[in-house]
Short mmCIF file of C-alpha atoms in Angstrom, two decimals:
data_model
loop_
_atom_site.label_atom_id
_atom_site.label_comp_id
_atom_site.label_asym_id
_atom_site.label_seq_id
_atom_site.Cartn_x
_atom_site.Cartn_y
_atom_site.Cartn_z
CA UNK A 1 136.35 -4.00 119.78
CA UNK A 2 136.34 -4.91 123.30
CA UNK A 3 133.86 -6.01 126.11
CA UNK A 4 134.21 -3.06 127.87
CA UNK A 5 133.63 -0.75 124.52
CA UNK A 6 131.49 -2.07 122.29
CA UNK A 7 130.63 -5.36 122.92
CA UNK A 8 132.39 -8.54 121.68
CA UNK A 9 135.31 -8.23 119.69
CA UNK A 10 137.11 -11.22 117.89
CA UNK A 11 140.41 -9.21 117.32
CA UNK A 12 142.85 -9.49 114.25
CA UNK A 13 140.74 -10.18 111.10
CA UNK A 14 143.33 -13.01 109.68
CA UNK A 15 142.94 -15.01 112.82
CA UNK A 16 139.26 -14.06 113.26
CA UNK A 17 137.95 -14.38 109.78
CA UNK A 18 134.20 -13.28 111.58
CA UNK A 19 133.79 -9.47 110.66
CA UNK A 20 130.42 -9.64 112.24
CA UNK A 21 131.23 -7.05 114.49
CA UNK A 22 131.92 -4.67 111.94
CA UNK A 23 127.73 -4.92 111.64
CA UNK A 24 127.64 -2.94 115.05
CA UNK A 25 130.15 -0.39 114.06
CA UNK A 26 128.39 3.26 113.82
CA UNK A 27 128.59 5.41 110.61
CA UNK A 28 131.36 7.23 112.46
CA UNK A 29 133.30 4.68 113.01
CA UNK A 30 133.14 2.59 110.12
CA UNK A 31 134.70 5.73 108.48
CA UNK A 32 137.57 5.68 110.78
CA UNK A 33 137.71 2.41 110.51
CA UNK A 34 138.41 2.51 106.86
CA UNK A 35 140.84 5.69 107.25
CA UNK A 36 142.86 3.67 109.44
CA UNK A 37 142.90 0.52 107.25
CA UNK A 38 143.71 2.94 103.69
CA UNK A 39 146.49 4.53 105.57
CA UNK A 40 147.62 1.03 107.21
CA UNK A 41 148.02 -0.17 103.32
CA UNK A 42 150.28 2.93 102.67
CA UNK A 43 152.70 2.16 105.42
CA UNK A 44 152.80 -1.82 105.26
CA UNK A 45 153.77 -0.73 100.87
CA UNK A 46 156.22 1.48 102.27
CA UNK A 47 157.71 -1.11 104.58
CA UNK A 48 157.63 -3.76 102.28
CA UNK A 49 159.21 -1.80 99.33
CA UNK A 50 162.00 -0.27 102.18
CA UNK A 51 162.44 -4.23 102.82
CA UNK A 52 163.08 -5.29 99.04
CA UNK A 53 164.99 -2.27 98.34
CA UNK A 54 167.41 -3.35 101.50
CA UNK A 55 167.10 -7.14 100.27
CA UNK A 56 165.34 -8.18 103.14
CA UNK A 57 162.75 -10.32 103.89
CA UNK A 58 159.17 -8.12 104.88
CA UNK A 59 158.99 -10.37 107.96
CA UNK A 60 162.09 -9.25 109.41
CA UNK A 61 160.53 -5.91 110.33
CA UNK A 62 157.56 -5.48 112.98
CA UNK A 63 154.84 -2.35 112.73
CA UNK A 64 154.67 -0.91 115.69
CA UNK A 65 151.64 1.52 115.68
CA UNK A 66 151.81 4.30 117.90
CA UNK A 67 148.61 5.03 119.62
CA UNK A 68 149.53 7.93 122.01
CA UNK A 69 146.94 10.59 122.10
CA UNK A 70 144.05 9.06 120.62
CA UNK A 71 141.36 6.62 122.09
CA UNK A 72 141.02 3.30 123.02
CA UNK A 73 138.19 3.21 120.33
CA UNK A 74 140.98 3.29 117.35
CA UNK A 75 143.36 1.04 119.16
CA UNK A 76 140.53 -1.49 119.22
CA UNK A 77 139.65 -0.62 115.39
CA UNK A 78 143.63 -1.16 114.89
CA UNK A 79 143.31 -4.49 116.11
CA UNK A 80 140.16 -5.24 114.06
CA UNK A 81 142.55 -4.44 111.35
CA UNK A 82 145.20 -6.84 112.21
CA UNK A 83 147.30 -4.65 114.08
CA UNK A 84 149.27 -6.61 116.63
CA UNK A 85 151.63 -4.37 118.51
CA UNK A 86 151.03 -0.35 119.89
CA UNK A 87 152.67 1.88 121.25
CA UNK A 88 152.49 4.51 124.26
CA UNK A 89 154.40 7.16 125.86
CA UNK A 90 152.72 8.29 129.12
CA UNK A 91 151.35 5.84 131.65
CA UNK A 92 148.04 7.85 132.46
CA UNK A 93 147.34 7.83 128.92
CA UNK A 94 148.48 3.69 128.72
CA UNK A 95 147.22 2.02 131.94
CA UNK A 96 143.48 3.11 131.35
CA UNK A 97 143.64 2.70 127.30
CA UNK A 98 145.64 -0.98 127.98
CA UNK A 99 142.96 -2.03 130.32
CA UNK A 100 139.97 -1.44 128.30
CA UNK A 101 141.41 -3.51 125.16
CA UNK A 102 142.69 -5.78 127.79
CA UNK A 103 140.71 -8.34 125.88
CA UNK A 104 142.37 -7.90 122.49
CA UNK A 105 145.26 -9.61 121.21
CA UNK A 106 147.71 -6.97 121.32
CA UNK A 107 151.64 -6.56 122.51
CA UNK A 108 152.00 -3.30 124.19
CA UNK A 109 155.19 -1.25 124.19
CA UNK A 110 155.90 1.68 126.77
CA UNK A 111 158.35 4.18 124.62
CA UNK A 112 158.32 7.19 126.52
CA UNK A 113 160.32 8.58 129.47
CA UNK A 114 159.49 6.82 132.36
CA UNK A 115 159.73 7.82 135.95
CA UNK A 116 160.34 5.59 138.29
CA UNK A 117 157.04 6.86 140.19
CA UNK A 118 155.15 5.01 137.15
CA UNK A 119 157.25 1.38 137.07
CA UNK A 120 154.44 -0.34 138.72
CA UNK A 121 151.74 0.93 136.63
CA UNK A 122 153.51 0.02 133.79
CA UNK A 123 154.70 -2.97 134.47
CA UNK A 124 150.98 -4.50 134.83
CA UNK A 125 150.75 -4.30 131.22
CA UNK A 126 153.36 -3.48 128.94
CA UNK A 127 155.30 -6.09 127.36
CA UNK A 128 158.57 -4.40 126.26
CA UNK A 129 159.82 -1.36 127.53
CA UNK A 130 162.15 1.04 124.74
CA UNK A 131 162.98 3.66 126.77
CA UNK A 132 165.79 1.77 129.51
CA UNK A 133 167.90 4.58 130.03
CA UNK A 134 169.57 4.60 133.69
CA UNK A 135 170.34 1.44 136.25
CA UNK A 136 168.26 2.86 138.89
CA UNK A 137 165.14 2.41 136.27
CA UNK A 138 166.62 -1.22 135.29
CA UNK A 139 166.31 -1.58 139.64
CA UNK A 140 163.07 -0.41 140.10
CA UNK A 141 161.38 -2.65 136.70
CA UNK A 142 163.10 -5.47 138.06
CA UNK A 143 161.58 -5.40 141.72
CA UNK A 144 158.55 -4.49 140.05
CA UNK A 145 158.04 -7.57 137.70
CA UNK A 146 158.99 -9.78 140.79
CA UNK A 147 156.65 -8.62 142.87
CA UNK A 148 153.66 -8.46 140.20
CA UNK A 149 154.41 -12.28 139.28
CA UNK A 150 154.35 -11.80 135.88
CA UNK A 151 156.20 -12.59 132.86
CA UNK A 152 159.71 -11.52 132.31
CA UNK A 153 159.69 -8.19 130.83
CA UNK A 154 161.50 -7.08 127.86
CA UNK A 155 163.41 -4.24 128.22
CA UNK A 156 165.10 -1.81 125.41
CA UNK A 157 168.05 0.27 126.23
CA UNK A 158 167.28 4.03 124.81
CA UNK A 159 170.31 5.46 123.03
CA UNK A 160 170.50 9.19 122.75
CA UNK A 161 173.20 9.24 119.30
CA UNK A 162 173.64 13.09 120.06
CA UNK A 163 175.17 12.45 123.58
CA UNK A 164 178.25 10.62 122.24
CA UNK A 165 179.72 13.87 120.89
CA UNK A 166 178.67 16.04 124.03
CA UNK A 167 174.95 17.08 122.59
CA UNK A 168 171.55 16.16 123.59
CA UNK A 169 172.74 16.70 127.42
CA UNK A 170 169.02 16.94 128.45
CA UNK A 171 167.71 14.26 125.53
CA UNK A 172 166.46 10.87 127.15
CA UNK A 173 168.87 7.46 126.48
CA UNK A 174 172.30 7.01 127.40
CA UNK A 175 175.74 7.26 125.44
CA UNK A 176 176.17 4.64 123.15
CA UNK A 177 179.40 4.84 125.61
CA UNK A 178 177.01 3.72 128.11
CA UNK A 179 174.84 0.99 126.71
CA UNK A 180 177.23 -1.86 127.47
CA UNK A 181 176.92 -1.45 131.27
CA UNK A 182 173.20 -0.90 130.85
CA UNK A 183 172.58 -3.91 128.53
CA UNK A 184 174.84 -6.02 131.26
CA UNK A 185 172.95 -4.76 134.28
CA UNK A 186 169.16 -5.60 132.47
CA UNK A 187 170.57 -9.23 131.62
CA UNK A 188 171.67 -9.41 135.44
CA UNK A 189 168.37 -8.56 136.80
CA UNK A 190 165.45 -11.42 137.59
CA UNK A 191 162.13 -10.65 135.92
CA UNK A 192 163.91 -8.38 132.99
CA UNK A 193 164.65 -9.88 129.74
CA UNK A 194 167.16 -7.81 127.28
CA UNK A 195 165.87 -7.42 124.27
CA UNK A 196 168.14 -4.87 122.22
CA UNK A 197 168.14 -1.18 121.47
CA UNK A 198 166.02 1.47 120.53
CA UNK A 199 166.92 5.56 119.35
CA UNK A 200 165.33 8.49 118.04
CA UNK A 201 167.00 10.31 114.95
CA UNK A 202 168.95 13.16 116.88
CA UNK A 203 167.94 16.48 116.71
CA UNK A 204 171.67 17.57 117.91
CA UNK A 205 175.10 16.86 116.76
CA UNK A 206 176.80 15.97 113.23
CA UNK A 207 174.10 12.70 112.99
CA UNK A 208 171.10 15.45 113.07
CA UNK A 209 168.97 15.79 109.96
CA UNK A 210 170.63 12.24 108.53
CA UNK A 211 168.79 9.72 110.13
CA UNK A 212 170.28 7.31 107.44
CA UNK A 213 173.68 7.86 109.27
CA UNK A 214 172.00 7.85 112.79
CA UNK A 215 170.51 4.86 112.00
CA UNK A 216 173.82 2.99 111.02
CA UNK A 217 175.66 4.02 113.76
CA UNK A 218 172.79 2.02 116.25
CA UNK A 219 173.46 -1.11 114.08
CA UNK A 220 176.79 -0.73 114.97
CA UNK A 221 175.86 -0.37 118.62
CA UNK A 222 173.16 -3.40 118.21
CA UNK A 223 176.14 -5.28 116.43
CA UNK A 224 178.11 -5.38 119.36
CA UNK A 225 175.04 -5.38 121.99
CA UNK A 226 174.26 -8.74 120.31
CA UNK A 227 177.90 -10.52 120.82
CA UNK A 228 177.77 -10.00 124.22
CA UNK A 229 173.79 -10.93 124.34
CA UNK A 230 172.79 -12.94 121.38
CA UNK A 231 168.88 -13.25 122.15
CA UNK A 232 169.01 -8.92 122.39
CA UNK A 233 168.13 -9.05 118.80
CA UNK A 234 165.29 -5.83 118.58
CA UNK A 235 166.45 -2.68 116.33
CA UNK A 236 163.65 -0.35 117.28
CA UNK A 237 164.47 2.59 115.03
CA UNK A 238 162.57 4.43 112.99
CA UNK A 239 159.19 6.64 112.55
CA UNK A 240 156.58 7.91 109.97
CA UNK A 241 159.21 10.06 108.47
CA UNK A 242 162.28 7.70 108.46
CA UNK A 243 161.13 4.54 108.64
CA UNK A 244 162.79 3.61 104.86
CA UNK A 245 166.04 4.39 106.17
CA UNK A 246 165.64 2.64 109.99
CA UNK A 247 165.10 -0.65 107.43
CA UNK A 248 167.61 -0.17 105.61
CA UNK A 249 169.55 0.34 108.14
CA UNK A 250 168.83 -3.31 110.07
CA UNK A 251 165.34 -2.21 112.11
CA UNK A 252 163.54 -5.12 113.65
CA UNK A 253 161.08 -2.36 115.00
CA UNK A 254 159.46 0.51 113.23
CA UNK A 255 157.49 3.10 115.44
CA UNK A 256 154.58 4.69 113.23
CA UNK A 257 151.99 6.59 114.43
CA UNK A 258 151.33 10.23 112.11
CA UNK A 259 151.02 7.99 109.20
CA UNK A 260 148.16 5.27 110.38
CA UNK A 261 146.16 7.60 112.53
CA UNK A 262 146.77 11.27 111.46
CA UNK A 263 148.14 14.71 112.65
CA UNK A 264 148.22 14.35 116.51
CA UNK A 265 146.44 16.61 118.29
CA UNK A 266 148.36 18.64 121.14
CA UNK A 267 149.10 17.13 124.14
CA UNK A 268 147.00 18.57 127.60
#
């Protein structure tokens, strides 16, 4: 775990092959820790088996774990785990979570709705940003990242699949009609670095209840996202209930969360 948790915490268990922290774990959490690493086996078989079934390589596709709603105590077990990358949706969940396993070696992803009230928050520690969905966000992350100093930021552009047939008016992302100005403006801005697309299956429109379909229609979009920008090569796609057909589709990404860490509890 971390410093600021538990006490020293070596991270990932391939590159830290010393599980003596695991000696300070409570009875507790040794039990979540092995809930979290049975159900972490589950997903990485379905993954893998999506991946051969689709004739692709298993290191094409990157777990994304979704930790929104639950402590910094099972992000850290996560990491003990091997987990490299999570993923939250609201920055007063994020910042305090990111800052307490600030000493773990994790990639943080932002892939909720995000106000521009919350840019400079989350720029201090997210690494990639899914949810890109209007310039005046692309503006205000840009001026943000400059003024932090930090590292370019990668930045996703959100595409709402139900919009391009006149549904989903109030859904976040943009029109797949829309992403080609977006992607151009994020590749335009200093301190932003495109890095491809992201959706949701669509609850609206003819692509609702076939994410298969949904999910083919964003390669399409990521097709042509990547001749005009060939480093914009993320697919984030796909989620505990779809995730076989986001690979199959071309996913680079795969947002789980319900599957590693359990029924969420509701939101206050």
């Amino acid at each position: 775990m971390t410093n600021d948790i538990y006490g020293p915490f070596p991270g990932g268990s391939e590159r830290f092959p010393d599980k003596g922290w695991l000696d300070a774990l409570t009875e507790g959490q040794r039990a979540r820790y092995e809930e979290l690493g049975t159900n972490l086996e589950v997903v990485e078989r379905r993954i893998a088996d999506a991946c051969a079934a689709a004739g692709r390589a298993r290191d094409e596709v990157r777990l994304i774990v979704v930790t929104k709603t639950y402590p910094a105590e099972d992000t850290a077990l996560l990491a003990g785990l091997g987990v490299t990358d999570v993923a939250e949706n609201r920055d007063q969940d994020a910042a305090p979570k990111a800052e307490q396993c600030r000493n773990l070696p994790l990639a943080w992803h932002f892939v909720g709705q995000l106000q521009t009230n919350k840019v400079r928050s989350v720029v201090r520690y997210a690494d990639h940003v899914h949810s890109v969905d209007r310039l005046r966000l692309v503006e205000s992350l840009g001026a943000a990242v400059r003024k932090a100093g930090r590292a370019d930021l990668g930045c996703l552009v959100q595409v709402a699949l139900d919009k391009e047939d006149g549904a989903g008016e109030h859904r976040a992302g943009v029109a797949p009609a829309d992403v080609a100005a977006l992607t151009d403006a994020i590749a335009d801005t200093p301190g932003l670095r495109l890095d491809g697309v992201m959706t949701v299956a669509p609850l609206a429109g003819p692509l609702a209840g076939d994410p298969a379909a949904a999910f083919d229609r964003l390669a399409e979009i990521a097709t042509a996202v990547r001749t005009a920008h060939p480093a914009a090569t993320m697919v984030s796609a796909g989620m505990s209930g779809d995730l076989e057909q986001a690979v199959a589709a071309g996913a680079t990404h795969v947002r789980v969360g319900t599957a590693v860490l359990g029924v969420r509890s509701p939101l206050g």
